Amino acid sequence: MSAGNLATAGLTKAFGGVRAVDDATVEFHDGKINAVIGPNGSGKTTFFNCVTGMIRPDSGTVTYGGRDVTGRAPHRIAAAGIGRSFQLCRIFPRMTVRENVLAAVRPRGMAGLLRSAHDAGDVERARGWLRRVGIDHLEDVEARNLSYGQQKLLELAGVLMAEPETIMLDEPAGGVNPALIDRIAALVRELNAEGRTFIVVEHNMELVMSLSDHVVVFDRGRPIAEGPPDTVRADPAVLEAYLGV
Ligand SMILES: Nc1ncnc2c1ncn2[C@@H]1O[C@H](COP(=O)(O)OP(=O)(O)O)[C@@H](O)[C@H]1O
Ligand SMILES: [Mg+2]
């Protein structure tokens, strides 16, 4: 399972006068757990939005598996094999846990035409992913009744329904209690061991350092450092970006 590297060249997106992403050239490591870190407002989420088609960049390119996917619609980026979660968890609060996961895929065949029901295979796969993330016992519960951490696991199950080769997570541990952070970290490791590439924006440094193989540091829209976690942590430019020293 290796669609090939996700990379950007000269990616730029400005909002008014603010260059949220500024000439970002980044190559992620295929088959690895990549982390993207940087101070608040350094452009990490905007970078994710440009890569996944939520926002069209002003200039620059996004390539995936050697193909130019710049500016493609989100569903086409997803079809190319890239899944993502959102910093502010996106779920349907009044739908059940099972319905949420099923909503991540369009029903196939006749059921798809009627837009009414998913086939038994999809329902089984949804159950399988819910089991995998550890919330299958909640499948009939309305999503709004889940804890925030459980909602994040639900969102991840939905992402996995599309069988992405590359998974982009925007602050998966933000606002999540420590026990569930451990579960999310273990899941990321397992899914990576099975061949999925991860790109994870995360503020929890302990988690970044223990989880990732490769770290890219953003500051004011630009990648300013990259490398293995230990190297990046000791980089003076990184300390400066974080501490302003
Ligand atoms: N939709 C938007 N409209 C205007 N400014 C935005 C928008 N999204 C992000 N920004 C600005 O772009 C910069 C980068 O934001 P963001 O990508 O959310 O950073 P991060 O995820 O690293 O915290 C910030 O200055 C932010 O205020
Ligand atoms: Mg963000």
Coordinates of N, CA, C and O in Angstrom, one line a residue, residues 18-101:
V18 N -2.3 38.6 4.8 CA -1.6 37.6 5.6 C -1.2 36.3 4.7 O -2.1 35.7 4.2
R19 N 0.0 36.1 4.6 CA 0.4 34.8 3.9 C 0.4 33.7 4.9 O 1.3 33.4 5.6
A20 N -0.8 33.0 4.9 CA -1.0 31.9 5.9 C 0.0 30.8 5.5 O 0.6 30.2 6.4
V21 N 0.1 30.5 4.2 CA 1.1 29.5 3.8 C 2.0 30.3 2.7 O 1.4 30.9 1.8
D22 N 3.3 30.2 2.9 CA 4.1 31.1 2.2 C 5.3 30.3 1.5 O 6.3 30.1 2.2
D23 N 5.1 30.0 0.3 CA 6.2 29.3 -0.5 C 6.7 28.0 0.2 O 7.9 27.9 0.4
A24 N 5.7 27.2 0.6 CA 6.0 26.0 1.3 C 6.4 24.8 0.4 O 5.6 24.4 -0.4
T25 N 7.6 24.4 0.5 CA 8.1 23.2 -0.3 C 8.4 22.1 0.7 O 9.3 22.3 1.6
V26 N 7.6 21.1 0.7 CA 7.7 20.0 1.7 C 7.6 18.7 1.0 O 6.8 18.5 0.1
E27 N 8.4 17.7 1.4 CA 8.3 16.4 1.0 C 8.1 15.4 2.2 O 8.9 15.4 3.0
F28 N 6.9 14.8 2.2 CA 6.7 13.9 3.3 C 7.2 12.5 3.0 O 7.4 12.1 1.9
H29 N 7.5 11.8 4.1 CA 8.1 10.4 3.9 C 7.1 9.4 3.8 O 6.3 9.2 4.7
D30 N 7.1 8.7 2.7 CA 6.1 7.7 2.4 C 6.2 6.5 3.4 O 7.4 6.1 3.7
G31 N 5.1 6.0 3.9 CA 5.1 4.9 4.8 C 5.5 5.2 6.2 O 5.6 4.3 7.0
K32 N 5.8 6.5 6.5 CA 6.2 6.9 7.8 C 5.1 7.7 8.5 O 4.1 8.1 8.0
I33 N 5.4 8.0 9.8 CA 4.6 8.9 10.6 C 5.3 10.3 10.5 O 6.4 10.5 11.1
N34 N 4.7 11.2 9.8 CA 5.3 12.6 9.7 C 4.5 13.5 10.6 O 3.3 13.4 10.7
A35 N 5.2 14.4 11.3 CA 4.6 15.4 12.1 C 4.8 16.7 11.5 O 5.8 17.0 10.9
V36 N 3.8 17.6 11.7 CA 3.9 19.0 11.3 C 3.6 19.8 12.6 O 2.6 19.7 13.2
I37 N 4.7 20.5 13.0 CA 4.5 21.3 14.2 C 4.8 22.8 13.9 O 5.3 23.1 12.8
G38 N 4.5 23.7 14.8 CA 4.7 25.1 14.6 C 3.8 25.9 15.5 O 2.8 25.4 16.0
P39 N 4.2 27.1 15.8 CA 3.3 28.0 16.7 C 1.9 28.1 16.2 O 1.7 27.9 15.0
N40 N 1.0 28.5 17.0 CA -0.4 28.9 16.6 C -0.3 29.9 15.5 O 0.5 30.9 15.6
G41 N -1.1 29.7 14.5 CA -1.2 30.7 13.4 C 0.0 30.5 12.4 O 0.1 31.4 11.5
S42 N 0.8 29.5 12.5 CA 1.9 29.3 11.5 C 1.5 28.7 10.2 O 2.4 28.5 9.3
G43 N 0.2 28.4 10.0 CA -0.3 28.0 8.7 C -0.5 26.5 8.5 O -0.7 26.0 7.4
K44 N -0.4 25.7 9.6 CA -0.5 24.3 9.5 C -1.9 23.8 9.0 O -1.9 23.0 8.1
T45 N -2.9 24.4 9.5 CA -4.3 24.0 9.1 C -4.5 24.5 7.7 O -5.1 23.7 6.8
T46 N -4.1 25.7 7.4 CA -4.3 26.2 6.0 C -3.5 25.3 5.0 O -4.0 25.0 3.9
F47 N -2.3 24.9 5.4 CA -1.5 23.9 4.6 C -2.3 22.7 4.3 O -2.4 22.2 3.2
F48 N -2.9 22.1 5.4 CA -3.7 20.9 5.2 C -4.9 21.2 4.3 O -5.2 20.3 3.4
N49 N -5.5 22.3 4.5 CA -6.7 22.7 3.6 C -6.3 22.8 2.1 O -7.1 22.4 1.3
C50 N -5.1 23.3 1.9 CA -4.6 23.4 0.5 C -4.4 22.0 -0.1 O -4.7 21.7 -1.2
V51 N -3.7 21.2 0.7 CA -3.4 19.8 0.2 C -4.6 19.0 0.0 O -4.7 18.3 -1.0
T52 N -5.6 19.1 0.8 CA -6.8 18.3 0.7 C -7.9 18.9 -0.2 O -9.0 18.4 -0.2
G53 N -7.7 20.0 -0.8 CA -8.6 20.6 -1.7 C -9.7 21.4 -1.1 O -10.6 21.9 -1.8
M54 N -9.6 21.7 0.2 CA -10.6 22.5 0.9 C -10.5 24.0 0.5 O -11.4 24.8 0.5
I55 N -9.2 24.3 0.2 CA -8.8 25.7 -0.2 C -8.0 25.6 -1.4 O -7.1 24.7 -1.5
R56 N -8.2 26.4 -2.4 CA -7.3 26.4 -3.6 C -6.1 27.3 -3.3 O -6.3 28.5 -2.9
P57 N -4.9 26.8 -3.4 CA -3.8 27.7 -3.2 C -3.6 28.8 -4.2 O -4.1 28.6 -5.4
D58 N -3.0 29.9 -3.9 CA -2.8 31.0 -4.8 C -1.8 30.6 -5.8 O -1.8 30.9 -7.0
S59 N -0.8 29.9 -5.4 CA 0.3 29.4 -6.3 C 1.0 28.2 -5.7 O 0.7 27.9 -4.5
G60 N 1.8 27.5 -6.5 CA 2.5 26.3 -6.0 C 1.7 25.1 -6.4 O 0.6 25.1 -6.9
T61 N 2.3 23.9 -6.1 CA 1.7 22.6 -6.5 C 1.7 21.7 -5.3 O 2.5 21.7 -4.4
V62 N 0.7 20.7 -5.5 CA 0.6 19.6 -4.6 C 0.7 18.4 -5.5 O 0.0 18.2 -6.4
T63 N 1.7 17.5 -5.2 CA 1.7 16.2 -5.9 C 1.6 15.0 -5.0 O 2.0 15.1 -3.9
Y64 N 0.9 14.0 -5.6 CA 0.7 12.8 -4.8 C 1.0 11.6 -5.7 O 0.4 11.5 -6.8
G65 N 1.9 10.8 -5.3 CA 2.3 9.6 -6.1 C 2.8 10.1 -7.5 O 2.5 9.5 -8.5
G66 N 3.4 11.3 -7.5 CA 4.0 11.8 -8.8 C 3.0 12.5 -9.6 O 3.3 13.1 -10.6
R67 N 1.7 12.5 -9.2 CA 0.7 13.2 -10.0 C 0.4 14.6 -9.4 O 0.3 14.7 -8.2
D68 N 0.1 15.5 -10.3 CA -0.2 16.9 -9.8 C -1.7 16.9 -9.4 O -2.6 16.6 -10.3
V69 N -2.0 17.1 -8.1 CA -3.4 17.1 -7.7 C -3.8 18.5 -7.2 O -4.8 18.6 -6.5
T70 N -3.0 19.5 -7.6 CA -3.3 20.9 -7.1 C -4.7 21.4 -7.5 O -5.1 21.2 -8.6
G71 N -5.4 21.9 -6.5 CA -6.7 22.5 -6.7 C -7.8 21.5 -7.0 O -8.9 21.9 -7.4
R72 N -7.6 20.2 -6.9 CA -8.7 19.2 -7.1 C -9.7 19.3 -6.0 O -9.3 19.7 -4.9
A73 N -10.9 19.0 -6.3 CA -12.0 19.0 -5.3 C -11.7 18.0 -4.2 O -11.0 17.0 -4.4
P74 N -12.1 18.3 -3.0 CA -11.8 17.3 -1.8 C -12.2 15.9 -2.1 O -11.4 15.0 -1.7
H75 N -13.3 15.6 -2.8 CA -13.7 14.2 -3.0 C -12.7 13.5 -4.0 O -12.5 12.3 -3.9
R76 N -12.1 14.3 -4.8 CA -11.1 13.7 -5.8 C -9.8 13.5 -5.1 O -9.1 12.5 -5.3
I77 N -9.4 14.3 -4.1 CA -8.2 14.1 -3.3 C -8.4 12.9 -2.5 O -7.6 12.0 -2.4
A78 N -9.6 12.7 -1.9 CA -10.0 11.6 -1.1 C -9.9 10.3 -2.0 O -9.3 9.3 -1.5
A79 N -10.4 10.4 -3.2 CA -10.4 9.2 -4.1 C -9.0 8.8 -4.5 O -8.7 7.7 -4.7
A80 N -8.1 9.8 -4.5 CA -6.7 9.6 -4.8 C -6.0 8.8 -3.6 O -4.9 8.3 -3.8
G81 N -6.6 8.8 -2.4 CA -6.1 8.0 -1.3 C -5.7 8.8 -0.1 O -5.0 8.3 0.8
I82 N -6.1 10.1 -0.1 CA -5.7 10.9 1.1 C -6.9 11.2 2.0 O -7.9 11.7 1.5
G83 N -6.9 10.7 3.2 CA -8.0 11.0 4.2 C -7.5 12.0 5.2 O -6.3 12.2 5.4
R84 N -8.5 12.7 5.8 CA -8.1 13.7 6.8 C -9.1 13.8 7.9 O -10.3 13.6 7.7
S85 N -8.6 14.3 9.1 CA -9.5 14.7 10.1 C -9.4 16.2 10.3 O -8.5 16.8 9.8
F86 N -10.3 16.7 11.1 CA -10.3 18.2 11.3 C -10.0 18.6 12.7 O -10.3 17.9 13.7
Q87 N -9.3 19.8 12.8 CA -8.9 20.3 14.1 C -10.1 20.4 15.0 O -10.1 20.0 16.2
L88 N -11.2 20.9 14.5 CA -12.5 20.9 15.2 C -13.3 19.8 14.7 O -13.9 19.9 13.6
C89 N -13.3 18.7 15.4 CA -13.9 17.4 15.0 C -15.2 17.6 14.2 O -16.0 18.3 14.6
R90 N -15.2 17.0 13.1 CA -16.5 17.1 12.2 C -17.3 15.8 12.3 O -16.8 14.8 11.7
I91 N -18.4 15.8 13.0 CA -19.3 14.7 13.0 C -20.7 15.2 12.9 O -20.9 16.4 13.0
F92 N -21.6 14.3 12.7 CA -23.0 14.7 12.7 C -23.6 14.4 14.1 O -23.8 13.2 14.4
P93 N -23.9 15.4 14.9 CA -24.2 15.2 16.3 C -25.4 14.4 16.5 O -25.5 13.6 17.5
R94 N -26.5 14.5 15.7 CA -27.7 13.9 15.9 C -27.9 12.5 15.2 O -28.9 11.9 15.3
M95 N -26.8 12.1 14.5 CA -26.8 10.8 13.9 C -26.1 9.8 14.9 O -25.3 10.2 15.7
T96 N -26.5 8.5 14.8 CA -25.8 7.6 15.6 C -24.3 7.4 15.2 O -23.9 7.8 14.1
V97 N -23.6 6.8 16.1 CA -22.2 6.5 15.8 C -22.1 5.7 14.5 O -21.3 6.0 13.6
R98 N -22.9 4.6 14.3 CA -22.8 3.8 13.1 C -23.2 4.6 11.9 O -22.5 4.5 10.8
E99 N -24.2 5.4 12.0 CA -24.7 6.3 10.8 C -23.5 7.3 10.4 O -23.3 7.5 9.3
N100 N -22.8 7.8 11.4 CA -21.7 8.7 11.1 C -20.7 8.0 10.3 O -20.2 8.6 9.3
V101 N -20.3 6.8 10.7 CA -19.2 6.1 10.0 C -19.7 5.8 8.6 O -19.0 5.9 7.6

